[in-house]
Short mmCIF file of C-alpha atoms and ligand atoms in Angstrom, two decimals:
data_model
loop_
_atom_site.label_atom_id
_atom_site.label_comp_id
_atom_site.label_asym_id
_atom_site.label_seq_id
_atom_site.Cartn_x
_atom_site.Cartn_y
_atom_site.Cartn_z
CA MET S 1 101.34 82.04 108.68
CA ARG S 2 100.78 85.22 110.69
CA PRO S 3 97.18 86.04 111.63
CA PRO S 4 96.31 89.74 111.68
CA ARG S 5 96.86 91.44 115.04
CA ALA S 6 94.86 94.62 114.44
CA ARG S 7 91.33 95.17 113.11
CA ARG S 8 92.21 98.29 111.19
CA VAL S 9 95.32 100.35 110.53
CA VAL S 10 95.12 103.92 109.20
CA VAL S 11 98.23 105.61 107.81
CA GLU S 12 98.65 109.14 106.51
CA ALA S 13 101.10 109.09 103.59
CA ARG S 14 102.68 112.47 103.03
CA ALA S 15 103.87 114.07 99.82
CA LYS S 16 107.43 115.36 99.37
CA LEU S 17 109.11 118.32 97.78
CA ASN S 18 112.55 118.35 96.22
CA LEU S 19 113.87 121.69 97.46
CA GLY S 20 116.69 121.35 94.96
CA LEU S 21 117.54 118.59 92.51
CA ALA S 22 120.57 118.05 90.30
CA VAL S 23 120.60 115.12 87.89
CA GLY S 24 123.97 113.58 87.09
CA PRO S 25 125.07 111.11 84.44
CA LYS S 26 123.02 108.13 83.33
CA ARG S 27 124.40 104.93 84.86
CA ARG S 28 124.89 101.49 83.34
CA ASP S 29 121.74 100.22 85.10
CA GLY S 30 119.64 102.86 83.27
CA TYR S 31 119.05 105.04 86.35
CA HIS S 32 120.57 108.49 86.78
CA ASP S 33 122.75 109.55 89.68
CA LEU S 34 121.23 112.53 91.41
CA VAL S 35 121.51 114.73 94.46
CA THR S 36 118.45 116.30 96.06
CA LEU S 37 117.06 117.68 99.28
CA PHE S 38 113.86 115.78 100.07
CA GLN S 39 111.31 117.36 102.41
CA SER S 40 108.05 115.77 103.64
CA ILE S 41 105.03 118.10 103.56
CA SER S 42 101.58 118.16 105.13
CA LEU S 43 99.65 117.27 101.93
CA ALA S 44 98.80 113.58 102.39
CA ASP S 45 96.84 110.57 101.15
CA THR S 46 95.17 108.28 103.69
CA LEU S 47 95.51 104.49 103.48
CA ILE S 48 93.11 102.31 105.50
CA VAL S 49 94.14 98.65 105.86
CA THR S 50 91.75 95.96 107.14
CA PRO S 51 92.15 92.17 107.26
CA ARG S 52 90.82 89.91 104.50
CA ALA S 53 91.02 86.12 104.31
CA ARG S 54 92.86 85.89 101.00
CA GLY S 55 94.24 88.21 98.35
CA PHE S 56 94.59 91.97 98.24
CA ARG S 57 91.91 94.39 97.15
CA LEU S 58 92.17 98.13 96.57
CA VAL S 59 89.54 100.84 96.30
CA VAL S 60 90.76 104.32 95.37
CA THR S 61 88.70 107.42 96.06
CA GLY S 62 89.52 111.09 95.59
CA GLU S 63 88.99 113.78 98.17
CA ALA S 64 89.62 117.49 97.91
CA ALA S 65 89.71 118.15 101.68
CA PRO S 66 92.97 117.98 103.61
CA ALA S 67 93.77 114.83 105.63
CA GLY S 68 92.14 114.85 109.04
CA THR S 69 89.30 117.22 108.13
CA ARG S 70 85.68 116.52 107.36
CA GLY S 71 82.47 118.34 106.64
CA ARG S 72 81.04 120.50 103.92
CA ALA S 73 84.41 121.63 102.62
CA ALA S 74 85.19 118.03 101.80
CA ALA S 75 83.82 118.15 98.20
CA ARG S 76 84.19 114.43 97.73
CA VAL S 77 84.76 112.87 94.35
CA ARG S 78 83.92 109.25 94.66
CA ALA S 79 85.56 106.97 92.17
CA ARG S 80 85.40 103.21 92.47
CA GLY S 81 87.19 100.46 90.59
CA ASN S 82 88.64 101.80 87.39
CA ARG S 83 87.16 105.26 88.05
CA ALA S 84 90.05 106.17 90.31
CA PRO S 85 91.30 109.78 90.31
CA ARG S 86 93.00 110.71 87.03
CA GLY S 87 96.28 108.95 86.45
CA VAL S 88 95.99 106.68 89.49
CA PRO S 89 95.64 103.01 88.54
CA SER S 90 93.44 100.94 90.86
CA GLY S 91 94.53 97.65 89.24
CA PRO S 92 97.52 95.40 90.02
CA SER S 93 100.02 98.04 88.83
CA ASN S 94 99.04 100.37 91.71
CA LEU S 95 102.03 100.69 94.01
CA VAL S 96 99.86 99.80 97.05
CA LEU S 97 99.08 96.37 95.60
CA ARG S 98 102.66 95.87 94.40
CA ALA S 99 103.90 96.74 97.89
CA ALA S 100 101.38 94.36 99.48
CA ARG S 101 102.48 91.46 97.28
CA ALA S 102 106.15 92.18 98.02
CA VAL S 103 105.56 92.30 101.80
CA SER S 104 103.45 89.14 101.69
CA GLU S 105 106.09 87.20 99.74
CA ARG S 106 108.94 88.40 101.94
CA PHE S 107 107.26 87.80 105.30
CA GLY S 108 104.83 84.98 104.43
CA LEU S 109 101.74 86.74 105.80
CA GLY S 110 99.37 83.93 104.77
CA SER S 111 96.25 86.13 104.65
CA GLY S 112 95.18 89.14 102.60
CA ALA S 113 94.07 92.72 103.18
CA ASP S 114 91.61 95.31 101.95
CA PHE S 115 93.09 98.72 101.17
CA ARG S 116 91.11 101.90 100.87
CA LEU S 117 93.21 104.72 99.49
CA ILE S 118 91.93 108.29 99.77
CA LYS S 119 93.95 110.31 97.23
CA ARG S 120 94.69 113.96 97.78
CA ILE S 121 98.24 114.16 96.40
CA PRO S 122 98.03 115.02 92.69
CA SER S 123 99.72 112.35 90.57
CA GLN S 124 102.35 112.90 87.89
CA ALA S 125 103.28 116.13 89.67
CA GLY S 126 106.68 115.31 91.25
CA LEU S 127 105.14 115.13 94.72
CA GLY S 128 105.94 111.46 95.36
CA GLY S 129 102.30 110.46 95.91
CA GLY S 130 102.67 106.91 94.58
CA SER S 131 105.85 106.40 96.60
CA ALA S 132 104.12 107.64 99.77
CA ASP S 133 101.25 105.21 99.17
CA ALA S 134 103.71 102.32 98.68
CA ALA S 135 105.54 103.21 101.91
CA ALA S 136 102.20 103.41 103.77
CA ALA S 137 101.18 99.99 102.40
CA ILE S 138 104.44 98.39 103.57
CA ARG S 139 104.26 99.87 107.08
CA GLY S 140 100.46 99.47 107.32
CA LEU S 141 100.47 95.81 106.37
CA LEU S 142 103.37 95.02 108.72
CA ALA S 143 101.51 96.82 111.54
CA LEU S 144 98.28 94.94 110.78
CA HIS S 145 100.13 91.66 111.27
CA GLY S 146 102.32 92.87 114.12
CA VAL S 147 105.50 91.98 112.17
CA VAL S 148 108.66 93.52 113.60
CA THR S 149 111.35 94.28 110.99
CA GLU S 150 114.74 95.95 110.79
CA ARG S 151 114.80 99.38 109.15
CA ALA S 152 117.39 98.17 106.60
CA GLU S 153 115.08 95.33 105.58
CA ARG S 154 112.15 97.71 105.06
CA GLN S 155 114.33 100.14 103.12
CA ALA S 156 115.52 97.35 100.77
CA LEU S 157 111.92 96.31 100.13
CA ALA S 158 110.99 99.97 99.54
CA LEU S 159 113.72 100.40 96.91
CA GLU S 160 112.35 97.45 94.93
CA LEU S 161 109.17 99.51 94.47
CA GLY S 162 110.77 102.78 93.38
CA SER S 163 113.70 105.14 93.86
CA ASP S 164 111.72 107.55 96.08
CA VAL S 165 110.04 104.93 98.29
CA PRO S 166 112.96 104.68 100.78
CA PHE S 167 112.64 108.42 101.43
CA ALA S 168 108.85 108.13 101.73
CA MET S 169 109.35 105.49 104.47
CA ARG S 170 111.81 107.62 106.34
CA GLY S 171 110.41 111.12 105.77
CA GLY S 172 111.40 114.44 107.31
CA THR S 173 114.32 116.26 105.68
CA ALA S 174 117.06 114.25 103.98
CA LEU S 175 119.81 114.62 101.43
CA GLY S 176 119.24 111.98 98.76
CA ARG S 177 122.00 110.62 96.52
CA GLY S 178 122.48 107.61 94.25
CA ARG S 179 119.08 106.91 92.64
CA GLY S 180 117.57 108.86 95.55
CA GLU S 181 117.86 105.97 97.99
CA VAL S 182 121.16 106.91 99.68
CA LEU S 183 119.76 109.09 102.45
CA ALA S 184 121.36 111.27 105.09
CA PRO S 185 119.31 113.29 107.59
CA VAL S 186 119.54 117.09 107.29
CA ARG S 187 118.26 119.76 109.65
CA LEU S 188 116.74 122.95 108.35
CA ARG S 189 117.13 126.10 110.43
CA ARG S 190 113.35 126.41 110.72
CA PRO S 191 110.20 124.73 109.37
CA PHE S 192 108.55 126.46 106.42
CA ARG S 193 105.23 126.93 104.65
CA ALA S 194 104.80 126.82 100.91
CA LEU S 195 102.21 127.50 98.24
CA LEU S 196 101.98 124.68 95.75
CA ALA S 197 100.47 125.05 92.26
CA ILE S 198 99.52 122.07 90.08
CA PRO S 199 99.52 122.67 86.30
CA LYS S 200 97.02 120.75 84.16
CA TRP S 201 99.80 118.77 82.49
CA GLY S 202 101.45 115.90 84.30
CA VAL S 203 104.47 113.75 83.49
CA SER S 204 105.59 110.27 84.51
CA THR S 205 109.04 110.05 86.06
CA ALA S 206 110.25 107.65 83.37
CA ASP S 207 109.11 110.03 80.59
CA ALA S 208 110.72 113.00 82.31
CA PHE S 209 114.10 111.22 82.51
CA ARG S 210 113.81 110.15 78.84
CA ARG S 211 113.10 113.76 77.87
CA LEU S 212 116.15 114.82 79.88
CA ASP S 213 118.36 112.35 77.96
CA ARG S 214 116.98 113.45 74.59
CA ALA S 215 117.54 117.11 75.45
CA LYS S 216 121.20 116.37 76.27
CA TYR S 217 120.91 118.11 79.63
CA PRO S 218 123.96 120.01 80.85
CA LEU S 219 126.37 118.02 83.06
CA THR S 220 129.01 120.74 83.34
CA LEU S 221 127.95 121.76 86.85
CA TRP S 222 127.12 118.26 88.14
CA ASN S 223 130.30 117.66 90.15
CA ALA S 224 130.24 121.16 91.62
CA LYS S 225 126.57 120.78 92.62
CA LEU S 226 127.19 117.37 94.18
CA ARG S 227 130.07 118.78 96.21
CA SER S 228 128.16 121.85 97.32
CA ALA S 229 125.05 119.80 98.28
CA LYS S 230 127.21 117.53 100.46
CA LEU S 231 128.69 120.61 102.16
CA LEU S 232 125.28 122.28 102.61
CA GLY S 233 123.99 119.05 104.19
CA ARG S 234 126.32 119.52 107.15
CA LYS S 235 124.87 122.94 108.01
CA GLN S 236 121.51 124.08 109.33
CA LEU S 237 120.18 126.30 106.56
CA ASP S 238 116.91 127.84 105.47
CA ALA S 239 114.84 126.03 102.85
CA GLU S 240 115.51 128.94 100.44
CA THR S 241 119.23 128.15 100.38
CA TRP S 242 118.47 124.64 99.11
CA VAL S 243 116.09 125.96 96.49
CA ARG S 244 119.04 127.83 94.95
CA LEU S 245 120.56 124.47 93.99
CA GLY S 246 118.09 124.54 91.07
CA ASN S 247 116.27 121.66 89.39
CA THR S 248 117.71 120.06 86.24
CA PHE S 249 114.19 119.24 84.99
CA GLU S 250 113.40 122.97 84.74
CA GLU S 251 116.15 123.27 82.14
CA VAL S 252 114.56 120.91 79.60
CA LEU S 253 110.90 121.97 79.59
CA GLY S 254 110.80 122.55 75.83
CA PRO S 255 107.34 123.72 74.69
CA ARG S 256 106.11 123.85 78.31
CA ARG S 257 108.58 126.58 79.22
CA PRO S 258 106.22 129.58 78.60
CA ASP S 259 103.55 128.03 80.89
CA PHE S 260 106.15 127.34 83.54
CA GLU S 261 107.56 130.89 83.36
CA SER S 262 104.05 132.33 83.58
CA LEU S 263 103.24 130.19 86.63
CA ARG S 264 106.50 131.20 88.27
CA ASP S 265 105.75 134.89 87.67
CA ARG S 266 102.23 134.56 89.09
CA LEU S 267 103.53 132.73 92.19
CA ARG S 268 106.10 135.50 92.73
CA ALA S 269 103.37 138.13 92.32
CA ALA S 270 101.34 136.30 95.02
CA GLY S 271 104.25 136.82 97.41
CA VAL S 272 106.31 133.59 97.52
CA ARG S 273 110.06 133.36 97.14
CA THR S 274 111.99 131.62 94.37
CA PRO S 275 109.32 129.33 92.87
CA ARG S 276 110.81 125.96 91.95
CA MET S 277 109.60 122.78 90.27
CA THR S 278 109.52 119.70 92.51
CA GLY S 279 110.96 116.41 91.24
CA SER S 280 110.38 115.85 87.54
CA GLY S 281 107.35 118.17 87.63
CA SER S 282 104.81 119.39 86.97
CA ALA S 283 104.04 120.94 90.41
CA VAL S 284 105.74 124.23 91.30
CA PHE S 285 106.15 125.46 94.88
CA GLY S 286 107.18 128.73 96.47
CA ILE S 287 108.26 129.28 100.06
CA ILE S 288 106.09 131.72 102.03
CA PRO S 289 108.29 134.20 103.90
CA PRO S 290 108.02 134.06 107.72
CA GLY S 291 105.44 136.49 109.10
CA VAL S 292 103.44 136.69 105.83
CA SER S 293 99.82 135.47 105.96
CA GLU S 294 99.45 132.26 103.93
CA GLU S 295 95.78 133.01 103.24
CA ARG S 296 96.75 136.36 101.73
CA VAL S 297 99.34 134.70 99.50
CA ALA S 298 96.82 132.07 98.35
CA GLY S 299 94.20 134.80 97.84
CA ARG S 300 96.56 136.84 95.67
CA PHE S 301 97.37 133.92 93.36
CA VAL S 302 95.87 134.40 89.91
CA GLY S 303 95.43 131.37 87.67
CA SER S 304 93.43 128.25 86.90
CA GLU S 305 95.97 125.87 88.51
CA ALA S 306 94.86 123.97 91.64
CA ILE S 307 96.72 125.32 94.67
CA HIS S 308 97.57 123.88 98.10
CA LEU S 309 98.98 125.55 101.20
CA VAL S 310 101.44 123.13 102.80
CA ARG S 311 103.97 123.06 105.61
CA SER S 312 107.14 121.05 106.11
CA THR S 313 106.73 118.04 108.42
CA ARG S 314 109.18 115.93 110.40
CA ALA S 315 107.78 112.56 109.33
CA GLY S 316 106.65 111.00 106.05
CA LEU S 317 104.15 108.51 107.51
CA ARG S 318 101.79 109.04 110.40
CA PHE S 319 99.78 106.26 112.01
CA VAL S 320 96.34 107.54 112.97
CA ARG S 321 95.43 106.06 116.36
CA GLN S 322 92.35 103.86 116.24
CA PRO S 323 89.78 103.84 119.09
O1 C5P I 1 112.55 104.24 90.50
P1 C5P I 1 111.32 104.58 89.75
O2 C5P I 1 110.55 103.34 89.34
O3 C5P I 1 110.44 105.56 90.45
O4 C5P I 1 111.79 105.29 88.44
C1 C5P I 1 110.99 105.41 87.29
C2 C5P I 1 111.91 105.62 86.10
O5 C5P I 1 112.57 106.88 86.23
C3 C5P I 1 113.02 104.62 86.00
O6 C5P I 1 112.63 103.51 85.24
C4 C5P I 1 114.11 105.40 85.31
O7 C5P I 1 113.90 105.39 83.93
C5 C5P I 1 113.91 106.80 85.80
N1 C5P I 1 114.82 107.16 86.90
C6 C5P I 1 116.15 107.45 86.59
N2 C5P I 1 117.02 107.80 87.59
C7 C5P I 1 116.59 107.89 88.87
C8 C5P I 1 115.25 107.61 89.20
C9 C5P I 1 114.39 107.25 88.18
O8 C5P I 1 116.55 107.37 85.43
N3 C5P I 1 117.46 108.25 89.82
#
């Protein structure tokens, strides 16, 4: 039994980009081997954790404004209970509640918690929003109870919740292998800014991998890509170099290809370099060249897709200090 130590813990849970992603063969356990460069970005959800006598409760709200800002620009979309933002479950399947139960069982917390999740990361977009929320719930709940844990123990718990959760806990820039959980830190030559566009269609990770298997995705270059990613990981390179690794999911878009090509063309016309899909999609990002105004790039973008200006960050989770 561990009584709560804090009255309130607030964690910013940042999205990620896959600067490049190569999917390898399907393994016996059903997962696919992959190699990717993960990068945390400034687009973030906020998770607020407060003590509760028993059980875990979650309220999900949507917010269009960036984390840490308030005011008129904050066009708030309130959604309570099952009216959570599209595609985000507020019930027991939400990764925040699954993470809370896992932490509670492992560490015997003895009391519950209230979670308020402010969603800004679009879901089903390949931005790792659910994984970031799960990582924030693990670290937030441990902080609320003042539980000290080993990193390896937290990473093992994270992997039980999803392949990308270990990276979400760790954040920054990392080469991911295995299911995505074998992580090695990488340094980029310089931080970068990107314009992110979110198509109206979304896709669950599981569906995207099934589609990949059905499409008999090409494995001819897998070994070469794995080797070259390991070599690149030892150098300090620009983000653009990693983008050239490609993304296997772009190769099996099927009927969505024309929309993707159109979005890529419009991002290029706005002034970004080498637009690339992140994760299993649907979001597409383009790196803004140094010295170019990000507002001008965003202003030049033509299309009905939601857009976000983001920058690379050195951490995946950020505890917001409480007064
Ligand atoms: O690990 P996570 O629960 O996020 O994965 C969702 C689904 O995506 C898995 O059930 C699996 O079908 C697929 N997946 C995969 N190979 C990976 C990661 C995920 O096949 N490396």
